[in-house]
PDB file of C-alpha atoms in Angstrom:
ATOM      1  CA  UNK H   7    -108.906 -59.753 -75.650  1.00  0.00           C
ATOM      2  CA  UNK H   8    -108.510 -61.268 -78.824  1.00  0.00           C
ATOM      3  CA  UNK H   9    -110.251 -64.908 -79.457  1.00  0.00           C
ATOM      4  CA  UNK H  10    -109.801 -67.654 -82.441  1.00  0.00           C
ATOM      5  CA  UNK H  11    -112.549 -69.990 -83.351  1.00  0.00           C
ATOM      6  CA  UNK H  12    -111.196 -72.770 -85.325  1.00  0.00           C
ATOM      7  CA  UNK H  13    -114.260 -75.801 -86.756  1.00  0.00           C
ATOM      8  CA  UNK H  14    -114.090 -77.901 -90.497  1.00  0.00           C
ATOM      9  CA  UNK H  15    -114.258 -75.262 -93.235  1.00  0.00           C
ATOM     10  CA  UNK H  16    -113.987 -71.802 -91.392  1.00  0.00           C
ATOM     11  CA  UNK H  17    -111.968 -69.869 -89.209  1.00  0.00           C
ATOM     12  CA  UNK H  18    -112.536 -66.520 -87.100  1.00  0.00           C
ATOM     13  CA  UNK H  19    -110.703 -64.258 -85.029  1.00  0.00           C
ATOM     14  CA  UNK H  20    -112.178 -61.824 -82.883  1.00  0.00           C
ATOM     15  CA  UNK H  21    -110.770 -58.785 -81.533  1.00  0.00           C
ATOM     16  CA  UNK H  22    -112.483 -57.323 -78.772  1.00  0.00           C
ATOM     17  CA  UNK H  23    -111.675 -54.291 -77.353  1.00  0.00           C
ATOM     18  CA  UNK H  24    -111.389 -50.554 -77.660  1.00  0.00           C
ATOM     19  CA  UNK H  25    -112.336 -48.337 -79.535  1.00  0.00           C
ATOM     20  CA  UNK H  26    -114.308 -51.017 -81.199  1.00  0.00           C
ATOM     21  CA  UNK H  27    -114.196 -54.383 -82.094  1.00  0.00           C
ATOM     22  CA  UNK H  28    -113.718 -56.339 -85.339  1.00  0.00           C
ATOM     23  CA  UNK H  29    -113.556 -59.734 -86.718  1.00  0.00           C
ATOM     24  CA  UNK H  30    -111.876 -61.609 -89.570  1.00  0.00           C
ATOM     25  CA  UNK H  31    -113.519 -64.189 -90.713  1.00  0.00           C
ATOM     26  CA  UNK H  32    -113.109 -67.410 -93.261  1.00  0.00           C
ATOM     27  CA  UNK H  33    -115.884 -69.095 -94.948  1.00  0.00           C
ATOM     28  CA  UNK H  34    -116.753 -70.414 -98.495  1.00  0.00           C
ATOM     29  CA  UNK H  35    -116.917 -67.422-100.039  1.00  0.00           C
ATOM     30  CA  UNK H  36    -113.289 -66.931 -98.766  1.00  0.00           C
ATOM     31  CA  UNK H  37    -112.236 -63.860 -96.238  1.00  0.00           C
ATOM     32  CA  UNK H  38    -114.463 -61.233 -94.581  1.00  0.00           C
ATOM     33  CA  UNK H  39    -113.499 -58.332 -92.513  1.00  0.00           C
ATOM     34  CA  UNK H  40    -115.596 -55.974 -90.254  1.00  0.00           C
ATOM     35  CA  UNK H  41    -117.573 -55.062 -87.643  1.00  0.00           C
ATOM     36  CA  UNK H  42    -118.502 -58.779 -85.658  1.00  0.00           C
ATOM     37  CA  UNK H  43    -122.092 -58.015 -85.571  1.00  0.00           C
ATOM     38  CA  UNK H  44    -122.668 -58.218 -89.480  1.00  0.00           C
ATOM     39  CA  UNK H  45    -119.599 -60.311 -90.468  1.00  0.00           C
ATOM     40  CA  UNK H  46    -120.088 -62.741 -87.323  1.00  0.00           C
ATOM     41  CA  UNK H  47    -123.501 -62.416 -86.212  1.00  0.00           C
ATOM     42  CA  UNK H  48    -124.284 -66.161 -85.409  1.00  0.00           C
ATOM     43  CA  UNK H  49    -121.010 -66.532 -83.674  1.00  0.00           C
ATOM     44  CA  UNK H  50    -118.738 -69.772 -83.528  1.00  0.00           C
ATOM     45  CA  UNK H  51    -120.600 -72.962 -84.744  1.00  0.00           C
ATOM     46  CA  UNK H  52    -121.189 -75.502 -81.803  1.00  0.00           C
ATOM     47  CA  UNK H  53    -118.092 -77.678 -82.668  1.00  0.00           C
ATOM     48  CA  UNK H  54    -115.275 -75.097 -82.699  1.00  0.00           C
ATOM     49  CA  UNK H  55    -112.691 -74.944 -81.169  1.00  0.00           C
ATOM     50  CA  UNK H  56    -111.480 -71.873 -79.145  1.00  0.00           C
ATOM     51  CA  UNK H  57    -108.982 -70.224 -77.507  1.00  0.00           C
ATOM     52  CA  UNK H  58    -108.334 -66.868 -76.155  1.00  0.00           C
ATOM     53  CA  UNK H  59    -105.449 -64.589 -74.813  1.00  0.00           C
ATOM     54  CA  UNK H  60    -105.975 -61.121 -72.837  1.00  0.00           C
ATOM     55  CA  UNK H  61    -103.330 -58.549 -74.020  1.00  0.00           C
ATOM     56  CA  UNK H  62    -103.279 -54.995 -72.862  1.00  0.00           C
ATOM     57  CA  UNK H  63    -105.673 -52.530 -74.333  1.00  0.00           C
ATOM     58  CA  UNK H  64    -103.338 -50.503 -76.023  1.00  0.00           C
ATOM     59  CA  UNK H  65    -101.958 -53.495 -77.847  1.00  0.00           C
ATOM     60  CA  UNK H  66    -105.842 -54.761 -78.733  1.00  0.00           C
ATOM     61  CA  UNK H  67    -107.085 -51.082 -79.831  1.00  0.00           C
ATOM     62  CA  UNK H  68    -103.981 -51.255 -82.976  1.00  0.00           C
ATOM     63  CA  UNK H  69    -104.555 -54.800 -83.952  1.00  0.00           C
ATOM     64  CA  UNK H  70    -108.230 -54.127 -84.325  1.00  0.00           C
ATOM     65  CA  UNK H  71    -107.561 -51.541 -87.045  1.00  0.00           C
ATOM     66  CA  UNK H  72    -104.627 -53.773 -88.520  1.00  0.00           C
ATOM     67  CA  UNK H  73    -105.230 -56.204 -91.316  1.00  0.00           C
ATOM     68  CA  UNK H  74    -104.634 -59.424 -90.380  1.00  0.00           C
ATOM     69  CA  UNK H  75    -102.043 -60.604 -92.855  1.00  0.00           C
ATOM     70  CA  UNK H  76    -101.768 -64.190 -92.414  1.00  0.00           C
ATOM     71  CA  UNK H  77    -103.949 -66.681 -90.419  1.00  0.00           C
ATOM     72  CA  UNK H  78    -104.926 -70.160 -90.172  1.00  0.00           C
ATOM     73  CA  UNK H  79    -101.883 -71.687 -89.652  1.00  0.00           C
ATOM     74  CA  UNK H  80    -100.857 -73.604 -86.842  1.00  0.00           C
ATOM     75  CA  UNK H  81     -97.070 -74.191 -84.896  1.00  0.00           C
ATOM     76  CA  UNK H  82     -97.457 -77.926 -86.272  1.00  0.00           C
ATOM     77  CA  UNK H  83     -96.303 -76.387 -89.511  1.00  0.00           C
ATOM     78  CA  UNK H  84     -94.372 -73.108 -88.848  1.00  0.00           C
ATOM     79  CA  UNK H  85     -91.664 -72.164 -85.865  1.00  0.00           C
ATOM     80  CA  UNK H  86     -92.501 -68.994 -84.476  1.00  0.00           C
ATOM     81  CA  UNK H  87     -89.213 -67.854 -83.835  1.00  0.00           C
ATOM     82  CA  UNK H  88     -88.167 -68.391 -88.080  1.00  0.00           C
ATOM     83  CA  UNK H  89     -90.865 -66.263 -88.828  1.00  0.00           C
ATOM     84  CA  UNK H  90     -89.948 -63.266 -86.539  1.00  0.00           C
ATOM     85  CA  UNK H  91     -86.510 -63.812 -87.815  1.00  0.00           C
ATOM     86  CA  UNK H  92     -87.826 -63.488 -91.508  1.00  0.00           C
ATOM     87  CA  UNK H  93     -89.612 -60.371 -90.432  1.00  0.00           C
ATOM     88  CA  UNK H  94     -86.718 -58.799 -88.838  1.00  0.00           C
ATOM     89  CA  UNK H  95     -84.675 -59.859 -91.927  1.00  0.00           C
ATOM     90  CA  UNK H  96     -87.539 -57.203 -93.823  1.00  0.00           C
ATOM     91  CA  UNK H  97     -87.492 -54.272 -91.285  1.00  0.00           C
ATOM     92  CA  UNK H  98     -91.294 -55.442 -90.947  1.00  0.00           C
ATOM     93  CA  UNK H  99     -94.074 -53.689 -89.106  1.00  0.00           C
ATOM     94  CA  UNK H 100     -97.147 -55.156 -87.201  1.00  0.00           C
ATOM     95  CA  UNK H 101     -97.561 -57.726 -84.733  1.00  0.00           C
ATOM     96  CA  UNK H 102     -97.595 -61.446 -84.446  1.00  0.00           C
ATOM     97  CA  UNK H 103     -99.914 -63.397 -81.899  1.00  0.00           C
ATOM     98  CA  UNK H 104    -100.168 -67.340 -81.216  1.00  0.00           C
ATOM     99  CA  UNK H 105    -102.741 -68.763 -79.098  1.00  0.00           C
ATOM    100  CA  UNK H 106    -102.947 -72.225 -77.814  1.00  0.00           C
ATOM    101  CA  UNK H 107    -101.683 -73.793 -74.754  1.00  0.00           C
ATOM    102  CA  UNK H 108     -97.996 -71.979 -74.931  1.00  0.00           C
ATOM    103  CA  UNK H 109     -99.269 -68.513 -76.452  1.00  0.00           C
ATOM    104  CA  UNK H 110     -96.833 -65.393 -77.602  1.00  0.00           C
ATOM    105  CA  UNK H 111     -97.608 -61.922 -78.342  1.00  0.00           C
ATOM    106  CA  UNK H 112     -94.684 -60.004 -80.237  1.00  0.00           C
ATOM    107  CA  UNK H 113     -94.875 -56.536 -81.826  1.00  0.00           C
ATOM    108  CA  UNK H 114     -92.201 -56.157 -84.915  1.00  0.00           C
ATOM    109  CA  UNK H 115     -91.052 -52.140 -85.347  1.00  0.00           C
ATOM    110  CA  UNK H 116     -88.979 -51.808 -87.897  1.00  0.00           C
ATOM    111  CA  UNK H 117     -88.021 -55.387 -87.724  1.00  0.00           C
ATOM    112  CA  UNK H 118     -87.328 -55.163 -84.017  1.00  0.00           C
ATOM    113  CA  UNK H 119     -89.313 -57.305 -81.332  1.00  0.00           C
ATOM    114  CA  UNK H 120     -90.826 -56.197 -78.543  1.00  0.00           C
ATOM    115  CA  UNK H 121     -92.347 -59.593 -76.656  1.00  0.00           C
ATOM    116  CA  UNK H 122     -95.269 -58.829 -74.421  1.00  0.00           C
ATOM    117  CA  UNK H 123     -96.340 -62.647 -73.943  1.00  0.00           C
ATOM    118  CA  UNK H 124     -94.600 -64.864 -72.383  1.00  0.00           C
ATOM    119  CA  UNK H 125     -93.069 -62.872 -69.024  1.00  0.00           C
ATOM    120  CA  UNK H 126     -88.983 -63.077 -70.020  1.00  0.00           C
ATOM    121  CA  UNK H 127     -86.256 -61.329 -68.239  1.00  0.00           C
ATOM    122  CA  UNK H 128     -85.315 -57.793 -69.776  1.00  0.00           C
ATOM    123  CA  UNK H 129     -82.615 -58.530 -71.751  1.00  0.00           C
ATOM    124  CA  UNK H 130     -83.550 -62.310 -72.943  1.00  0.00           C
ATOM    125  CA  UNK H 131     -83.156 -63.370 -76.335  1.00  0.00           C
ATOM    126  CA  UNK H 132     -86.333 -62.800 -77.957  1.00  0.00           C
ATOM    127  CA  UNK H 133     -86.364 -65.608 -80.190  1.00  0.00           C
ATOM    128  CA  UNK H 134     -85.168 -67.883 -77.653  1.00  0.00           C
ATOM    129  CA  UNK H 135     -87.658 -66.848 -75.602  1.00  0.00           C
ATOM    130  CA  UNK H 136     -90.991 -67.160 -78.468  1.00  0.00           C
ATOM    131  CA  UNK H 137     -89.303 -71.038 -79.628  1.00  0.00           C
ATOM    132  CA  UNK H 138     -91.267 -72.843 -77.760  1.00  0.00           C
ATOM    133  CA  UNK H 139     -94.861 -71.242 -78.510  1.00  0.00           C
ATOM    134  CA  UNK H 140     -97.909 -73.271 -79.750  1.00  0.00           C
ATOM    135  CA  UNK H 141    -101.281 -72.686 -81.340  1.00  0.00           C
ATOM    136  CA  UNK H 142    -102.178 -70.648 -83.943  1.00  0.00           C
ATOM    137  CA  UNK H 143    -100.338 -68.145 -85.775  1.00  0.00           C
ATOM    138  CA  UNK H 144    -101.870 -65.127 -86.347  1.00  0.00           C
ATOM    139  CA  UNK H 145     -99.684 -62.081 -88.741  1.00  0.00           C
ATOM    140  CA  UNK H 146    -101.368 -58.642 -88.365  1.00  0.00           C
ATOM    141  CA  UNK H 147     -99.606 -56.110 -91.064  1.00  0.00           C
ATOM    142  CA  UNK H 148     -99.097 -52.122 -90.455  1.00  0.00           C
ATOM    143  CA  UNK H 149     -97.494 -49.978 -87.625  1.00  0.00           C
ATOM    144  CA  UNK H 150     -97.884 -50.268 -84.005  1.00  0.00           C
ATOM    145  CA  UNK H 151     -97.158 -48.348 -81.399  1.00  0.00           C
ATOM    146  CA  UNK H 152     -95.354 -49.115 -78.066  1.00  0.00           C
ATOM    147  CA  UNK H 153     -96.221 -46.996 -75.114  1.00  0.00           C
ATOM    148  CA  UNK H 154     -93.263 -45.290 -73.193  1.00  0.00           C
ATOM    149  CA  UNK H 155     -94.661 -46.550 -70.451  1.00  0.00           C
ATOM    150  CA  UNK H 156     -95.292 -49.957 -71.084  1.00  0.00           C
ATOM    151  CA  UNK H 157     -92.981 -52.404 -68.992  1.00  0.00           C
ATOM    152  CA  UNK H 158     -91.888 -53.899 -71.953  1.00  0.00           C
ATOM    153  CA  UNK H 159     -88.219 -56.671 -71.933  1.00  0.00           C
ATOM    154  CA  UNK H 160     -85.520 -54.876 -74.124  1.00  0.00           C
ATOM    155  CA  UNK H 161     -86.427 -55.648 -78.263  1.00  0.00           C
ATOM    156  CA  UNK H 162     -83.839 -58.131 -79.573  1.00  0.00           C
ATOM    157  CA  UNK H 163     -80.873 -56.912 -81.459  1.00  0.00           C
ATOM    158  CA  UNK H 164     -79.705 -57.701 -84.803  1.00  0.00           C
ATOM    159  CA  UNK H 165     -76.810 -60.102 -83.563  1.00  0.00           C
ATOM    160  CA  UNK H 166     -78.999 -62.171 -81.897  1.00  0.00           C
ATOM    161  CA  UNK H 167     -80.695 -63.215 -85.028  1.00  0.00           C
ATOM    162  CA  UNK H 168     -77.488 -63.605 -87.034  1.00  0.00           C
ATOM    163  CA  UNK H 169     -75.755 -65.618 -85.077  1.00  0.00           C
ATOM    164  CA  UNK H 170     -78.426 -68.151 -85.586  1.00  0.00           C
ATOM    165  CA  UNK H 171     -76.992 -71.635 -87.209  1.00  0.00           C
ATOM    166  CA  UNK H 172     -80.205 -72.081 -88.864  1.00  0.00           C
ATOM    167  CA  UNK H 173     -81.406 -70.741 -92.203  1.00  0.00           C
ATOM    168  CA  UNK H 174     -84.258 -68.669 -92.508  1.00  0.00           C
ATOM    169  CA  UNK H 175     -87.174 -70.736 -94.034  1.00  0.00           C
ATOM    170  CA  UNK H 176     -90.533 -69.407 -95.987  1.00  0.00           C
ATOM    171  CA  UNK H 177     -93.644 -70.220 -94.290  1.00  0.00           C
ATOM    172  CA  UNK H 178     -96.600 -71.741 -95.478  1.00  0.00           C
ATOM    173  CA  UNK H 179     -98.441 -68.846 -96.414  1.00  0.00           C
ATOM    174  CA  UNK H 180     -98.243 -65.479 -98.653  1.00  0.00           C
ATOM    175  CA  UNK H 181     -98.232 -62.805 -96.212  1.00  0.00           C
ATOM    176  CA  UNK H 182     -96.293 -59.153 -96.942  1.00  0.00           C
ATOM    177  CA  UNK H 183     -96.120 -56.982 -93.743  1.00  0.00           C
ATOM    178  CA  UNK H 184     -95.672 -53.008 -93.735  1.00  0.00           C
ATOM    179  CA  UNK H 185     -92.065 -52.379 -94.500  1.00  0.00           C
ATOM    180  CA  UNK H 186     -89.738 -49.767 -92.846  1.00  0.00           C
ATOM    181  CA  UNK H 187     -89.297 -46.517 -94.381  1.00  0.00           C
ATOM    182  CA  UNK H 188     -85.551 -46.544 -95.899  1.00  0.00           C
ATOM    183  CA  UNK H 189     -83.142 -43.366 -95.001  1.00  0.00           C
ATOM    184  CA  UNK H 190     -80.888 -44.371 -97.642  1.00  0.00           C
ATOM    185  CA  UNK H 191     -81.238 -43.342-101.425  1.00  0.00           C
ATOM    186  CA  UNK H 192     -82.339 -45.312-104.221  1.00  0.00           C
ATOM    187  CA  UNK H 193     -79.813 -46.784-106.053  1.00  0.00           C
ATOM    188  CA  UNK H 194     -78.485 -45.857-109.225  1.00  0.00           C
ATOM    189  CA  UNK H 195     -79.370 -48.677-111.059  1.00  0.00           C
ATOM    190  CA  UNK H 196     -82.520 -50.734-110.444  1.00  0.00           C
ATOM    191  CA  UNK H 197     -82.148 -54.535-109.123  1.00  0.00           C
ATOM    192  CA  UNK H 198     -83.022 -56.666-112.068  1.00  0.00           C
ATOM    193  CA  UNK H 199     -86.659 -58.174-110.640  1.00  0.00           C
ATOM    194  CA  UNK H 200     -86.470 -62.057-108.978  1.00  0.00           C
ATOM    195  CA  UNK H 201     -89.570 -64.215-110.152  1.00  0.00           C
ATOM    196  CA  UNK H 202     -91.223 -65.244-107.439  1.00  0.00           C
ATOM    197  CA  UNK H 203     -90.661 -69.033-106.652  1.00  0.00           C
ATOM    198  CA  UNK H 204     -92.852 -71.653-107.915  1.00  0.00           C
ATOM    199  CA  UNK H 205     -95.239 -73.685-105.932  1.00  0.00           C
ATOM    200  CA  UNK H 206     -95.137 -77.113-105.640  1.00  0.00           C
ATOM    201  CA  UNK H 207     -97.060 -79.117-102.844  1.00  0.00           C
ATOM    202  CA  UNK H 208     -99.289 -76.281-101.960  1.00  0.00           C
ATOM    203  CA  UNK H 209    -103.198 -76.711-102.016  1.00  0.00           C
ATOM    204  CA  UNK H 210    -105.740 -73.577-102.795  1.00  0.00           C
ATOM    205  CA  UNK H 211    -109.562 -73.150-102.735  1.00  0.00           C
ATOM    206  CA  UNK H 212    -111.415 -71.104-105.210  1.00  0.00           C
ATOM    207  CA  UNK H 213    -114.148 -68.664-103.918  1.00  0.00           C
ATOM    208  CA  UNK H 214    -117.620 -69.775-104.711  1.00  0.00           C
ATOM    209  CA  UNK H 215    -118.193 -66.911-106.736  1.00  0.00           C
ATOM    210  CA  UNK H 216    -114.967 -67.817-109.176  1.00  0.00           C
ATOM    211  CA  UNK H 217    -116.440 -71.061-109.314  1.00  0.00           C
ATOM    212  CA  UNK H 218    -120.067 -69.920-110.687  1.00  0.00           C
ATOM    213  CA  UNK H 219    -118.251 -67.610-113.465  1.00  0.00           C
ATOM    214  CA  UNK H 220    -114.869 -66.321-114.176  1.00  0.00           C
ATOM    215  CA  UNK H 221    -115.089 -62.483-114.763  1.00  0.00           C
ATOM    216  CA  UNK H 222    -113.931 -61.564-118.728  1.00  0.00           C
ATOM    217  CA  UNK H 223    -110.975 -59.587-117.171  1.00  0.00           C
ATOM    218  CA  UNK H 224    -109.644 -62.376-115.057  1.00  0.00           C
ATOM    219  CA  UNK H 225    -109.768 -64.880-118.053  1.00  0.00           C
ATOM    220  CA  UNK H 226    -108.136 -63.107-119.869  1.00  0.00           C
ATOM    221  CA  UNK H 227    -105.045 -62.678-117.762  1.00  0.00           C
ATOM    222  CA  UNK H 228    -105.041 -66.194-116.889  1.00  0.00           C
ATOM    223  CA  UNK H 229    -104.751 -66.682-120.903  1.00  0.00           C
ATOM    224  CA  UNK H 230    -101.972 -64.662-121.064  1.00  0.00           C
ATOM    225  CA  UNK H 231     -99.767 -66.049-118.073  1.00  0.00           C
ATOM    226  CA  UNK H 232    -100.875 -69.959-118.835  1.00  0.00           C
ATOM    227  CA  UNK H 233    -102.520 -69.895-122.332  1.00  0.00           C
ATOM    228  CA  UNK H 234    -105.631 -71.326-123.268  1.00  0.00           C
ATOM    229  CA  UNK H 235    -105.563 -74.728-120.586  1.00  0.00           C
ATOM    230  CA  UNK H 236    -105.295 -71.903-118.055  1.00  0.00           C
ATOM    231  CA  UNK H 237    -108.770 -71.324-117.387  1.00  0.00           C
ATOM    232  CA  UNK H 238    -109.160 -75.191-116.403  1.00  0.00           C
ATOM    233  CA  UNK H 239    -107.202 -74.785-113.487  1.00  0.00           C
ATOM    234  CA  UNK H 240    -109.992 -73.112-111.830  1.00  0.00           C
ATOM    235  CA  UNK H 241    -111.921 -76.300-111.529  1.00  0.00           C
ATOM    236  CA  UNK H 242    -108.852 -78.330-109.875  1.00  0.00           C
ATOM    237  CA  UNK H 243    -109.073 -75.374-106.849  1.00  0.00           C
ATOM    238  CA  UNK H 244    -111.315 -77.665-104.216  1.00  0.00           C
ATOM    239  CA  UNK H 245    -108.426 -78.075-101.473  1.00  0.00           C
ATOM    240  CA  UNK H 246    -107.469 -81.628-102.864  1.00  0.00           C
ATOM    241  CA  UNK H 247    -104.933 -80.798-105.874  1.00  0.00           C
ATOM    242  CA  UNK H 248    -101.430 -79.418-105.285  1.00  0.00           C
ATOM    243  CA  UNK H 249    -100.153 -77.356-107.991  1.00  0.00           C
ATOM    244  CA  UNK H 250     -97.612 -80.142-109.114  1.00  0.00           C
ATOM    245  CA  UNK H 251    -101.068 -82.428-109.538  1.00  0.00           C
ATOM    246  CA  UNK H 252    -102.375 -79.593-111.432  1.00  0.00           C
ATOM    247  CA  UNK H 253     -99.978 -79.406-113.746  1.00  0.00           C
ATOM    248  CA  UNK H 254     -99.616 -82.967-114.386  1.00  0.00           C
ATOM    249  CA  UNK H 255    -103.076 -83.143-115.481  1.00  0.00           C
ATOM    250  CA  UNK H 256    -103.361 -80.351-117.406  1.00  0.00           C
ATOM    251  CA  UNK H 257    -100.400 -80.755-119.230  1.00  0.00           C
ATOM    252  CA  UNK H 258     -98.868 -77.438-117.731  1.00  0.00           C
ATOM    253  CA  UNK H 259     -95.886 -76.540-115.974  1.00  0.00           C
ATOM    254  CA  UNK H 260     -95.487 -75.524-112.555  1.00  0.00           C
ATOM    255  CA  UNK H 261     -94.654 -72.439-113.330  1.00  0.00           C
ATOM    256  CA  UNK H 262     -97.423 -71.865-115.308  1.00  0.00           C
ATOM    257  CA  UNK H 263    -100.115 -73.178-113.191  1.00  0.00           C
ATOM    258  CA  UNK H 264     -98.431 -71.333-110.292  1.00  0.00           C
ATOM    259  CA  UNK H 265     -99.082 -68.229-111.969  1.00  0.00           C
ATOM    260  CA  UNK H 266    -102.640 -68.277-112.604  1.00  0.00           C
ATOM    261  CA  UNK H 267    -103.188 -69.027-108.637  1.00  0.00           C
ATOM    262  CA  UNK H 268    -101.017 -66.035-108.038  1.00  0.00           C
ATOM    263  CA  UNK H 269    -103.649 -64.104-109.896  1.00  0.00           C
ATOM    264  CA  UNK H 270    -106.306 -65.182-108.287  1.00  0.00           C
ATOM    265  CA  UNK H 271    -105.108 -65.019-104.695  1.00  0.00           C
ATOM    266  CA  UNK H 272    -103.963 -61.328-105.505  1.00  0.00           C
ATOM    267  CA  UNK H 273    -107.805 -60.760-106.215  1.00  0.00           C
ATOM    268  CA  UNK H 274    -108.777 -62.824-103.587  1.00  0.00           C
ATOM    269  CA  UNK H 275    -110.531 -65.077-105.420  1.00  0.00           C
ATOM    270  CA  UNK H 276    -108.028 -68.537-104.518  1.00  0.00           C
ATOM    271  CA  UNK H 277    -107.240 -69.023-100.669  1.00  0.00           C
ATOM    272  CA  UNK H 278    -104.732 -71.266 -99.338  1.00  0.00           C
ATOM    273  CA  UNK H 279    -105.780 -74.226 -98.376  1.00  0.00           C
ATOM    274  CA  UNK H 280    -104.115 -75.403 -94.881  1.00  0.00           C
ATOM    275  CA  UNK H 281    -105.410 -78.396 -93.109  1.00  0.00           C
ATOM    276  CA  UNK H 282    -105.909 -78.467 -89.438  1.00  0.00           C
ATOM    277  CA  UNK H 283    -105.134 -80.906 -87.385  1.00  0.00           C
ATOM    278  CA  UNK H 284    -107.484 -82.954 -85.055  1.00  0.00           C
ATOM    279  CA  UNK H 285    -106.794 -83.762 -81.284  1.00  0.00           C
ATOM    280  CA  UNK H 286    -106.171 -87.501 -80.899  1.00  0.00           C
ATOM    281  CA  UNK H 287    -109.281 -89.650 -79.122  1.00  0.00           C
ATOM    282  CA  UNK H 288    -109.591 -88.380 -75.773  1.00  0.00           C
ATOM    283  CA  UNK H 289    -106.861 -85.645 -75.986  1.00  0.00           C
ATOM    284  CA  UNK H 290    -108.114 -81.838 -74.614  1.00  0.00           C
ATOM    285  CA  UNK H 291    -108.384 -79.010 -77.325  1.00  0.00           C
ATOM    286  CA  UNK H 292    -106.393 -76.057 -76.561  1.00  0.00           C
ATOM    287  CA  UNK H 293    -108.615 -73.642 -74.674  1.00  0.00           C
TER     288      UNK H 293
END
């Protein structure tokens, strides 16, 4: 089984099963990863939310040793099936689990899906098929394995991803998953390298500890990529400043300030910041 407790300011999912289980867990002082009993003794807080989904034990046994590449986002601001198209597009390995009230369990092999939840028809298009899930979106990075024997629906071919009208789009969150080994050579000449697109409307916390005191090293990168008004972007990191906001007030450009958070989520010491959204009055959480 595999459970996500969702409340204001943290986030937690649980996987429970063999050979042991672990939890990730978000907090102030950003991510934590391990065994549930020291990075989740207390448990959920009284006002989370939960939900739950029981996948086979081979499935939970992998995912438990995988690291969970991207969580805390929600279907209200990602489709499910662009995603898996965008990992199939990059030969990806791992799996990718929503739960809510329309849950989906997918593993990705070489950028080829293999749906275990929802029951579909052998031969159904996968992404058809994963469309209409809701809840949370859960990215777990590295290779899993798909026993012989597992009554698994056919994994979706290549066609029936390009023939989709729609373009692939970037979801809200950095993630990188496991890619496929390549059987063909390098090439001859090396690609000339793409800069990584700037941020704009995104929102990112600062771990506490970045907050008390920026470490000599880490300044001093941040001085190179955005100069001396660099280190000030530190402070606008609360959740409450996109990077355009940022930049504005700083008298930086996007570019620049977009690079010092790259930094700092590369040593985990920025987070994304994603709200979550609130049932309306008298509405039923997902459970």
């Amino acid at each position: 089984m595999i459970c996500l407790h969702a409340w204001p300011g943290g986030l937690a999912v649980v996987v429970d099963g063999p050979p042991r289980p672990a939890a990730t867990v978000f907090g102030a002082d950003g991510w934590r990863r391990g065994d549930p009993r020291l990075v989740f003794p207390d448990g959920p807080p009284p006002d989370a939310q939960s939900v739950s989904l029981d996948l086979p034990d081979w499935l939970v046994g992998q995912l438990a040793q995988l690291e969970l590449a991207l969580g805390g986002v929600h279907t209200d601001f990602i489709r499910v099936d662009r995603l898996l198209a965008r990992l199939h597009t990059q030969a990806a390995n791992g799996a990718v689990i929503v739960l809510g009230p329309r849950p989906a369990a997918v593993v990705v092999q070489q950028g080829r899906l293999h749906v275990i939840e929802p029951a579909a028809p052998a031969g159904a298009p996968a992404l058809s098929v994963l469309a209409g899930a809701q809840g949370w979106v859960l990215v777990f990075s590295g290779p899993v394995t798909v026993p012989a024997a597992a009554a698994l629906p056919q994994p979706v071919a290549e066609p029936a991803i390009a023939e989709r009208p729609q373009p692939v789009t970037t979801p809200p969150a950095p993630f990188a998953l496991t890619p496929a080994p390549s059987a063909t050579s390098a090439p001859a000449t090396p690609p000339t390298p793409v800069s990584p697109p700037a941020m704009t409307d995104e929102r990112f916390v600062a771990s506490s500890s970045l907050l008390r005191s920026v470490p000599d090293d880490v300044a001093a990168e941040i001085e190179t990529a955005a100069g001396d008004d660099g280190l000030a972007v530190v402070a606008y990191l609360d959740g409450s400043h996109s990077v355009a906001e940022i930049a504005q007030d700083l008298g930086l450009s996007i570019e620049q300030v977009s690079s010092v958070i790259r930094l700092l989520v590369s040593r985990k010491a920025a987070f994304r910041y994603v709200s979550r959204t609130r049932p309306a009055t008298g509405a039923k959480s997902p459970g």
